[in-house]
């Protein structure tokens, strides 16, 4: 097995040497342009990333970033409501958009010879969106219904909102991306217009084009369609409230009769991937895999699901892609008849055992190979590559950081993992939640 892993690692290293070809430009108006050349198919992915997400919203206007995303598919000075997507579909393509805490992104996947048309339309709605009151109110109801379906009708989503609000008491990561219902109701046309006018500007944008393209031709198209849009002189510096030091563990119990099975969550604030300093984040990736990755090989899975059969599900996760501090989390779903207090005590014992034991070098070799394979296989997904670079550049990283990440992952040592575990896994800086159908289960 050891020889097989070593051979696979050598093969993946050779494949990875043919990494993606990335060319970057900066337009005179401050727009970043990233071109990822991939000539294997006559297809292109055109993505426009705005460096603004729900965590950048004004206080009291939660949901404005997501609401505006919806309205971007309405009319402009030359496009009728819905016409943008109709044109994309008529040209054999697909399009969509998404809002996160740190960014809002719009994308189209089309034949390579339709790239100019995409730039023409996308640049138009960057600067000429018409926020029509006749479109705003019906779309508000669409957003509210989306919140109803994804959150209000989902006890786990509601628990997650409360849990995140307890985790982030000062930072706007504690506010749902879709917004609080009462604030969605109160968003005005002025709120939407002001947000659009300020943040939907070329100097707040990253254009990522990936696929069968020539970088110089992409640059010329970008200059033609985006380069003529003036920069926003009032664009503010991207500063956000910081979390104060947490000095005691926070606990909450969320009760909802719709909860089908009780479970517990433990979450710690953790460092994100930072430009030029991604080593701690890389070690946390390994920590999550070792403690709660595969149910068959992770410490939690082996101890709670197989050895003692105290749990039907265990997981540890780390979300390193974030502009500001992120989280490292555990989830345990106990077996019927096992109290949450027992499951939590067992989870804590697994963590303590991990901290006191040596990490098996063979497990490290296996994880390095798995992570290398994941990075290599990602090169085959053009849209995924575009998303990787777009998200990174809107979350404070650089192209060089993205390209260095696979090697940084490979360089992680057991000492790095133990060091970051000591730093992050501090109960005094954690939030622990029990999610139950009734108070009798909260024991």
PDB file of C-alpha atoms in Angstrom, residues 13 16-17 19 278-279 282 286 368 371-372 375 400-413:
ATOM      1  CA  UNK A  13       3.031  15.502  -9.121  1.00  0.00           C
ATOM      2  CA  UNK A  16       0.252  18.890 -11.608  1.00  0.00           C
ATOM      3  CA  UNK A  17       3.350  20.266 -13.291  1.00  0.00           C
ATOM      4  CA  UNK A  19      -0.832  23.630 -14.105  1.00  0.00           C
ATOM      5  CA  UNK A 278      -1.689  30.244   4.239  1.00  0.00           C
ATOM      6  CA  UNK A 279       0.232  27.748   6.358  1.00  0.00           C
ATOM      7  CA  UNK A 282      -3.413  24.351   5.319  1.00  0.00           C
ATOM      8  CA  UNK A 286      -5.469  18.298   7.653  1.00  0.00           C
ATOM      9  CA  UNK A 368      -1.154  14.318   1.223  1.00  0.00           C
ATOM     10  CA  UNK A 371      -5.232  16.368  -1.299  1.00  0.00           C
ATOM     11  CA  UNK A 372      -2.793  16.355  -4.210  1.00  0.00           C
ATOM     12  CA  UNK A 375      -6.015  19.669  -6.534  1.00  0.00           C
ATOM     13  CA  UNK A 400       0.214  33.660  -6.609  1.00  0.00           C
ATOM     14  CA  UNK A 401      -1.521  32.514  -3.399  1.00  0.00           C
ATOM     15  CA  UNK A 402      -3.926  30.314  -5.351  1.00  0.00           C
ATOM     16  CA  UNK A 403      -1.097  28.724  -7.306  1.00  0.00           C
ATOM     17  CA  UNK A 404       1.039  28.227  -4.179  1.00  0.00           C
ATOM     18  CA  UNK A 405      -1.770  26.518  -2.249  1.00  0.00           C
ATOM     19  CA  UNK A 406      -1.189  22.925  -3.491  1.00  0.00           C
ATOM     20  CA  UNK A 407       2.481  23.040  -2.493  1.00  0.00           C
ATOM     21  CA  UNK A 408       1.649  24.623   0.872  1.00  0.00           C
ATOM     22  CA  UNK A 409      -0.759  21.763   1.527  1.00  0.00           C
ATOM     23  CA  UNK A 410       1.957  19.250   0.725  1.00  0.00           C
ATOM     24  CA  UNK A 411       4.397  20.917   3.115  1.00  0.00           C
ATOM     25  CA  UNK A 412       2.195  20.583   6.233  1.00  0.00           C
ATOM     26  CA  UNK A 413       3.859  18.657   9.071  1.00  0.00           C
TER      27      UNK A 413
END
